Short mmCIF file of C-alpha atoms and ligand atoms in Angstrom, two decimals:
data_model
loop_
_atom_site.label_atom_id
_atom_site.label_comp_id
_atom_site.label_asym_id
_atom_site.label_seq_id
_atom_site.Cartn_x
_atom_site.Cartn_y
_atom_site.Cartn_z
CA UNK G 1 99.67 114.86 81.43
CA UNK G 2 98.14 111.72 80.21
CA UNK G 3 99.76 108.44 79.27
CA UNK G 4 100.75 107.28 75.80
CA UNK G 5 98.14 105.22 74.30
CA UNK G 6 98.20 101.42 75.47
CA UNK G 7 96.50 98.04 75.29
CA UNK G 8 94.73 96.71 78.80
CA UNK G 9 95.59 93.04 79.17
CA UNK G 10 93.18 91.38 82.22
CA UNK G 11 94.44 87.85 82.60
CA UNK G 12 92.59 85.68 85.31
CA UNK G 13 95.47 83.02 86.23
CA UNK G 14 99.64 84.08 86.23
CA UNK G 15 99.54 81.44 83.44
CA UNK G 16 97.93 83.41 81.12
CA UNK G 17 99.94 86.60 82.71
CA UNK G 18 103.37 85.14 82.39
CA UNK G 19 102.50 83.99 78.69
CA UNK G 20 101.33 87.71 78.07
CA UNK G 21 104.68 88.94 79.31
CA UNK G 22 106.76 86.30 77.43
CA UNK G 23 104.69 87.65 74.14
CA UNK G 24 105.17 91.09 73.86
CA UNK G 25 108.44 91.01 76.26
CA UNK G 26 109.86 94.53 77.09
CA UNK G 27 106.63 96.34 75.16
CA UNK G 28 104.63 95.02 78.41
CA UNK G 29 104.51 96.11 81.99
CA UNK G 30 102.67 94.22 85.12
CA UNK G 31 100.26 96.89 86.40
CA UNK G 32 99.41 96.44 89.96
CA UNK G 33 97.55 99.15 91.82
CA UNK G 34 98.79 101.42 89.46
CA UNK G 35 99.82 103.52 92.34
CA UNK G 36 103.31 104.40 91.02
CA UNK G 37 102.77 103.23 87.55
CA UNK G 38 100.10 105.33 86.44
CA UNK G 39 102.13 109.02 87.53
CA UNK G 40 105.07 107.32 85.35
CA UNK G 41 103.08 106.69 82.39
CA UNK G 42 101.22 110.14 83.00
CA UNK G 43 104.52 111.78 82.96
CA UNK G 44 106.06 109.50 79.81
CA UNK G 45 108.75 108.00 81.83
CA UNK G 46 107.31 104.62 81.10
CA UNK G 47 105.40 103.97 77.54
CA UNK G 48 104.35 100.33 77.70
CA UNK G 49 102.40 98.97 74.92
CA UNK G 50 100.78 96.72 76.60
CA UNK G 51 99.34 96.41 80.59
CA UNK G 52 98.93 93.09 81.79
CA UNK G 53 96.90 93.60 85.24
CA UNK G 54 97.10 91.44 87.63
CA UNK G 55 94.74 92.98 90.35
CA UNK G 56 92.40 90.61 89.69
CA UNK G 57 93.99 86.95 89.55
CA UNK G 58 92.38 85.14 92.88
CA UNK G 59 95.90 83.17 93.01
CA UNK G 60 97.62 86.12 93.91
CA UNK G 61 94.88 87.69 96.63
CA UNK G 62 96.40 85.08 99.15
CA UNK G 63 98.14 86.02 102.56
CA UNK G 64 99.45 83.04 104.68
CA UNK G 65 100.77 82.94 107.97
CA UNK G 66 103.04 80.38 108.91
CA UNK G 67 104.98 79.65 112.39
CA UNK G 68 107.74 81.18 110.08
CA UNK G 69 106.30 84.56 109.17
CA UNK G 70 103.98 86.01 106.17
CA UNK G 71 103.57 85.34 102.17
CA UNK G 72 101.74 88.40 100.62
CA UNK G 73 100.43 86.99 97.11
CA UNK G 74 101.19 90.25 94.01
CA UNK G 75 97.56 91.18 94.15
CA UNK G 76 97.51 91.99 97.88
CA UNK G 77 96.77 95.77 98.50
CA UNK G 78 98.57 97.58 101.47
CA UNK G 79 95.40 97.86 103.22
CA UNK G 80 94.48 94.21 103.01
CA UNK G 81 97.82 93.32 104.28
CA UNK G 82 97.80 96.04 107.56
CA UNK G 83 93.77 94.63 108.41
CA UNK G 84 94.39 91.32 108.53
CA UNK G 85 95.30 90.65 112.08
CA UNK G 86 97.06 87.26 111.97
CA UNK G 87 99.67 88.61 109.93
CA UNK G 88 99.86 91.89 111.66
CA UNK G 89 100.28 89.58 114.76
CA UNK G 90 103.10 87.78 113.12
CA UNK G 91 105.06 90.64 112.04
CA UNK G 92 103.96 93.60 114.03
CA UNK G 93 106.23 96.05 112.29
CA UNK G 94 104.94 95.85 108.83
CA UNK G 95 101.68 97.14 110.68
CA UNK G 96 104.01 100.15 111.88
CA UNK G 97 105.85 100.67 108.82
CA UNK G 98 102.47 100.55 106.53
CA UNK G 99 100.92 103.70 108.49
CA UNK G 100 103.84 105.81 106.70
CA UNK G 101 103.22 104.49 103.12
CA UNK G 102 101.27 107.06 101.63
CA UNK G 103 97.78 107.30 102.31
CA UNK G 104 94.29 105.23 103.11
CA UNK G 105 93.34 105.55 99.18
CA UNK G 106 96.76 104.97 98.20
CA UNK G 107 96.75 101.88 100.52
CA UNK G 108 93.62 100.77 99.18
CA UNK G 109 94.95 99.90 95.41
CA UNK G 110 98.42 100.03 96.15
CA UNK G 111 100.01 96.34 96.48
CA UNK G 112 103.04 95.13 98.87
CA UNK G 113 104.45 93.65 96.03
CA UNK G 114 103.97 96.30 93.63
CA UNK G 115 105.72 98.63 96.32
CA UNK G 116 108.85 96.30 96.07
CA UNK G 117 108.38 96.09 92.66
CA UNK G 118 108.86 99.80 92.58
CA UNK G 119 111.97 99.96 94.40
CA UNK G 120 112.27 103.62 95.64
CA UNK G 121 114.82 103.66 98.25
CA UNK G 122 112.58 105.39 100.21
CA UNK G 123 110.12 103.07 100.67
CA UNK G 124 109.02 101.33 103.47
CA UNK G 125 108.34 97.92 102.22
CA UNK G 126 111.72 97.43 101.07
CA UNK G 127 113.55 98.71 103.60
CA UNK G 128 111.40 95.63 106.24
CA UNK G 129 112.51 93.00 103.55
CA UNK G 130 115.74 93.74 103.72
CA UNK G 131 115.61 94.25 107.56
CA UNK G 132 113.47 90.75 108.07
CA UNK G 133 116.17 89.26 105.46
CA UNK G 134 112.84 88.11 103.41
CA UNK G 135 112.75 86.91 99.68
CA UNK G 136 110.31 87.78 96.79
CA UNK G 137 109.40 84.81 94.43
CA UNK G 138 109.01 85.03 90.37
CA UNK G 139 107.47 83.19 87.84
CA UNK G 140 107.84 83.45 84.09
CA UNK G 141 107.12 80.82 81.76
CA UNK G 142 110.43 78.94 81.84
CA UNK G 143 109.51 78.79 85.95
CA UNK G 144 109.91 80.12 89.84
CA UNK G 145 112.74 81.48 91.24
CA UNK G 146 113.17 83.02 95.24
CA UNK G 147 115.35 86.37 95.57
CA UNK G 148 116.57 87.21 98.90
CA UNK G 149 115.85 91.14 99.32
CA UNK G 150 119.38 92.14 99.19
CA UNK G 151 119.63 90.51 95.72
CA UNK G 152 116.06 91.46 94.18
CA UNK G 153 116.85 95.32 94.49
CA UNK G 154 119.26 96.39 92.95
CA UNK G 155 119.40 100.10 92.78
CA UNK G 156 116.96 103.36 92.61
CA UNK G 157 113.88 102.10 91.15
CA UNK G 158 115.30 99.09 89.82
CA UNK G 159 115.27 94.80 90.47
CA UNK G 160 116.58 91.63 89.63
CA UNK G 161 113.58 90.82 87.84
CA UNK G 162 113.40 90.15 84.25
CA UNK G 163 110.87 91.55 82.00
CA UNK G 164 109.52 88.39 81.29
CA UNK G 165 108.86 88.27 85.28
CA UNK G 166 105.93 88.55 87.58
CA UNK G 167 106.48 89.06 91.11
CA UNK G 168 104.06 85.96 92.11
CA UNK G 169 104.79 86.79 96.43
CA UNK G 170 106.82 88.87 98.93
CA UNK G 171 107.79 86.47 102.10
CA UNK G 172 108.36 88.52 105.64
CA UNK G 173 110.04 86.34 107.76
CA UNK G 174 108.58 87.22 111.92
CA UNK G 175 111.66 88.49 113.91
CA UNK G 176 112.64 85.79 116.57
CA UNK G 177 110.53 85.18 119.34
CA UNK G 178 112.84 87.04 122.28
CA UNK G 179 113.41 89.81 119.70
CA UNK G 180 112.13 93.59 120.05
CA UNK G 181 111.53 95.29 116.69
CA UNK G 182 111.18 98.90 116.34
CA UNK G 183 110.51 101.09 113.20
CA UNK G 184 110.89 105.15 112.98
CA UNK G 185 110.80 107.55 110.10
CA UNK G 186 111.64 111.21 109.39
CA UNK G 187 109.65 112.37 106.18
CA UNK G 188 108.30 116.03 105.39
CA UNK G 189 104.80 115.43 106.20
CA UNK G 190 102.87 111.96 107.31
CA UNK G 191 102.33 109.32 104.41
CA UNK G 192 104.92 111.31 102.05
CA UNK G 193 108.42 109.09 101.27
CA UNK G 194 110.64 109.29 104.34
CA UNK G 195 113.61 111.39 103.91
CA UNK G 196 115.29 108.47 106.22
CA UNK G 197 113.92 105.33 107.72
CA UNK G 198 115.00 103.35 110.32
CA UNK G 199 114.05 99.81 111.67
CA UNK G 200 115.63 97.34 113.90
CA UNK G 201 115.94 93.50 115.43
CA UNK G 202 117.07 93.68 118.79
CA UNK G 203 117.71 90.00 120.58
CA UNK G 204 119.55 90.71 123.69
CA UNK G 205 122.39 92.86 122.52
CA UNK G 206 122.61 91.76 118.84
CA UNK G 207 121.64 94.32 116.71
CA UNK G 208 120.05 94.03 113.32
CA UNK G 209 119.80 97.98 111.74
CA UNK G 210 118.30 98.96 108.29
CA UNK G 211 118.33 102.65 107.17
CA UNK G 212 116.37 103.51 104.11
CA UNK G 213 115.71 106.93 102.26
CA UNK G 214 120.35 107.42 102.19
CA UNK G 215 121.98 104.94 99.77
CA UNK G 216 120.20 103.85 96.33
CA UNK G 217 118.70 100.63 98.17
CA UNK G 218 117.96 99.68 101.37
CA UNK G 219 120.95 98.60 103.59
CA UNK G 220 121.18 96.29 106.83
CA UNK G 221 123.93 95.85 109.14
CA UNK G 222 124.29 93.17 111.99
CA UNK G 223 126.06 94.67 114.84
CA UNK G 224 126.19 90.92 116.99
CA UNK G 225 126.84 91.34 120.97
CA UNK G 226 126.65 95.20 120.65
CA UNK G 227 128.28 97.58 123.16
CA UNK G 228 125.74 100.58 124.00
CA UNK G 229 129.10 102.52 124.76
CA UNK G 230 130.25 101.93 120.95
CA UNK G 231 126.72 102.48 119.32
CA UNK G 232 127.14 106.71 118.50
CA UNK G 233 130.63 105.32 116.64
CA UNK G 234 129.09 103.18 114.71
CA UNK G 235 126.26 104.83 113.43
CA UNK G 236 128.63 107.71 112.40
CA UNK G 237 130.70 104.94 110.56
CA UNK G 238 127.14 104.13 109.17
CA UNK G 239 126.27 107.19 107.98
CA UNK G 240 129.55 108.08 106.58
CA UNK G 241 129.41 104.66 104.78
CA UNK G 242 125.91 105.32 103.22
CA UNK G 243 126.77 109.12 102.18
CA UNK G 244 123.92 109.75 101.23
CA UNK G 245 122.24 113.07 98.84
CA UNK G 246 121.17 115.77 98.17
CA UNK G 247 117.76 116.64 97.22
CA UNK G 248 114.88 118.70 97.24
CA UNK G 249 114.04 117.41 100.58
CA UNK G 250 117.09 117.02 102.26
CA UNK G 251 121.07 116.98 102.50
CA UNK G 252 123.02 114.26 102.35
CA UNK G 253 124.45 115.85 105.82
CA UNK G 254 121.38 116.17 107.53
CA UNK G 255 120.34 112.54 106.17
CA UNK G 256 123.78 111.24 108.21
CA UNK G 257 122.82 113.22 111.02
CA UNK G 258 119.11 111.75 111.31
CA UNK G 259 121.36 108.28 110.93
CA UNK G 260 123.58 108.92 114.09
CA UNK G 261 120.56 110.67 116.26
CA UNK G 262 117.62 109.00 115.14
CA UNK G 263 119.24 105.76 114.88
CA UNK G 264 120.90 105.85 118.31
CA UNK G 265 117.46 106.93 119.92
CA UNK G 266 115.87 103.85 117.88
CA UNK G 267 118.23 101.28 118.93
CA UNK G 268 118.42 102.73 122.80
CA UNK G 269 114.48 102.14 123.15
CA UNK G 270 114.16 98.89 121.57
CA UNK G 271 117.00 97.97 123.84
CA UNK G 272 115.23 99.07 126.29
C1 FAD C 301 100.25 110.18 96.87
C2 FAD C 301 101.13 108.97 97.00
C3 FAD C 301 101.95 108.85 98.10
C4 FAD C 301 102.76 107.72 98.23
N1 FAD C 301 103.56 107.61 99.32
C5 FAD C 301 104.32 106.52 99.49
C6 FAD C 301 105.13 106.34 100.64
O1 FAD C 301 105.17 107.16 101.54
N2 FAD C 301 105.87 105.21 100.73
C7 FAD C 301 105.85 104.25 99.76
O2 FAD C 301 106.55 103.24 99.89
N3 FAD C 301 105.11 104.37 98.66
C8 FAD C 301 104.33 105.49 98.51
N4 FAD C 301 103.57 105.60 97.38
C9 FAD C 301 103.62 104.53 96.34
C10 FAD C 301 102.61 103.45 96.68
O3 FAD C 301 102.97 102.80 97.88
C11 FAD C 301 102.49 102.39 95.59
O4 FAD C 301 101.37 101.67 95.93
C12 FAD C 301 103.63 101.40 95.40
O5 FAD C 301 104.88 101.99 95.18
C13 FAD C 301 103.43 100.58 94.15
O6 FAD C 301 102.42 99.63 94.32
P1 FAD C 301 101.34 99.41 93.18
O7 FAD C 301 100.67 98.13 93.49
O8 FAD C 301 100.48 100.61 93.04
O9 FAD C 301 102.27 99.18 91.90
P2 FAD C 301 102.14 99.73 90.39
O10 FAD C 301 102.13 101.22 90.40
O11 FAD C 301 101.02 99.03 89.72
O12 FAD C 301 103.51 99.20 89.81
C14 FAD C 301 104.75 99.77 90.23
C15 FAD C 301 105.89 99.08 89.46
O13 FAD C 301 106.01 97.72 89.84
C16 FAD C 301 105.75 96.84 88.75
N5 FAD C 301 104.95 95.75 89.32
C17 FAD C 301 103.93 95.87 90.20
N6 FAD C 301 103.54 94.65 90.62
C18 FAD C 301 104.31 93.76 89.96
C19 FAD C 301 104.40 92.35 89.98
N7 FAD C 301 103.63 91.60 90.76
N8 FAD C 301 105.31 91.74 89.20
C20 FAD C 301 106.12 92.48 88.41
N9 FAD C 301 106.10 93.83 88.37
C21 FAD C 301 105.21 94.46 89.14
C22 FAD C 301 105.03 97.68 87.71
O14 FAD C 301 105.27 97.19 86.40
C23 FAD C 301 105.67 99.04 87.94
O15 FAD C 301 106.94 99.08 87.33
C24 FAD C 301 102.76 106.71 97.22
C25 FAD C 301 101.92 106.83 96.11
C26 FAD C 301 101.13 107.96 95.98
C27 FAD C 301 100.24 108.06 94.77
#
């Protein structure tokens, strides 16, 4: 199918893109890579008026490391993100988790922010905010405001943010320095969604867990001065918590199983 018929808005600052979005309000959308976007539009779920793209606005092309971790500016593709070795340095699992999202040409236009924009439960991005307790920053013309991830998504496919919102940055804050991070996923074939993913903070025996892919959002769980012995009964609690569903890929059962196996397996190496 192809989309409705639309206007192309190319602003070059998030001035002129925030006033673009406070014009035409809810008639808009921000169009990123277009990597998600574009199969809505093509399959009339979403019938903007008006694109305002933002893939070219040299503000939002910046990645900065800090001692504290990583700012990914909106127009930051996937790819630009995973080659740019500081970063990677600074959080080594977004490196691991951006080898599952999709695919090199997907990578290529597809943004971080865009991705978290997106919200799909199964995503990867969203599922390391939440895990790395990181925040996503907006601007509209009234100002900025900073989300933590637990409070910017809010449900399948959908955010905190206002349609009178850009996403200006994503912040990943770097696990601490005597932590061990580790990242798995379970999806039908390499670069599709995961049908569950799993990452994890270990420091000592404090365990930070994030499943993805099972509830409607991402959810982390802090499981301080862990017991290995009491690990299987809590990622059954887990899983039973989450529930999970059915689909076309999996059941909700075999989603709680992957929790309690894959999960324990996870935890037990980065323990290691
Ligand atoms: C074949 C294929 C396989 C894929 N596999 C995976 C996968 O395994 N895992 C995965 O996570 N993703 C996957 N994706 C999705 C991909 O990662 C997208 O790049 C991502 O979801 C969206 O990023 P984008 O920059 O393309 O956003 P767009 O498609 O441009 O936008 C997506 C949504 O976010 C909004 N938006 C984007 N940026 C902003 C912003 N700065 N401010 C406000 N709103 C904004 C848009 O309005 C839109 O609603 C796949 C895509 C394809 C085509």
């Amino acid at each position: 199918m192809k989309p409705a018929p639309f206007s192309l808005l190319i602003p070059d600052t998030i001035d002129e893109a925030v006033s673009a979005l406070a014009e035409y309000g809810d008639a808009a959308r921000v169009i990123a890579g277009g990597q998600s976007l574009m199969a809505m539009m093509n399959m009339r779920l979403a019938e903007p008026d008006y694109l305002i793209d933002i893939a070219r606005i040299n503000e939002l092309k910046r990645i900065e490391v800090t001692p504290k971790g990583v700012s990914v500016g909106a127009a930051v593709t996937q790819s630009a993100l995973a080659s740019h070795a500081e970063a990677m340095a600074k959080v080594p699992l977004i490196a691991e988790a951006l080898t599952h999202v999709g695919h090199v040409q997907t990578r290529n236009r597809g943004t971080v922010c865009g991705s978290l924009c997106h919200a799909d439960p199964s995503a990867e991005l969203p599922l390391l905010l939440c895990l790395l307790e990181g925040t996503v920053t907006l601007r509209s013309t009234q100002g900025e405001r900073t989300l933590s991830a637990e409070s910017f998504q809010t449900g399948m496919l959908s955010t905190a943010k206002r349609a009178d919102e850009i996403v200006v940055s994503a912040f990943f804050p770097a696990a601490p320095k005597n932590a061990r991070t580790g990242f798995h996923e379970i999806a039908r074939r390499h670069g599709d969604f995961a049908i569950v993913a799993l990452a994890c903070i270990v420091e000592e025996r404090s365990v930070r867990f994030a499943v993805g892919g099972v509830g409607d959002t991402p959810l982390a769980v802090n499981w301080p001065n862990l017991d290995p012995a009491s690990l299987d009964e809590k990622l059954n609690a887990l899983a039973w918590r989450l529930g999970g569903y059915d689909d076309i890929h999996a059941s909700a059962r075999y989603r709680r199983e992957l929790i309690r196996r894959a999960g324990a397996t996870l935890i037990r190496e980065t323990m290691l």
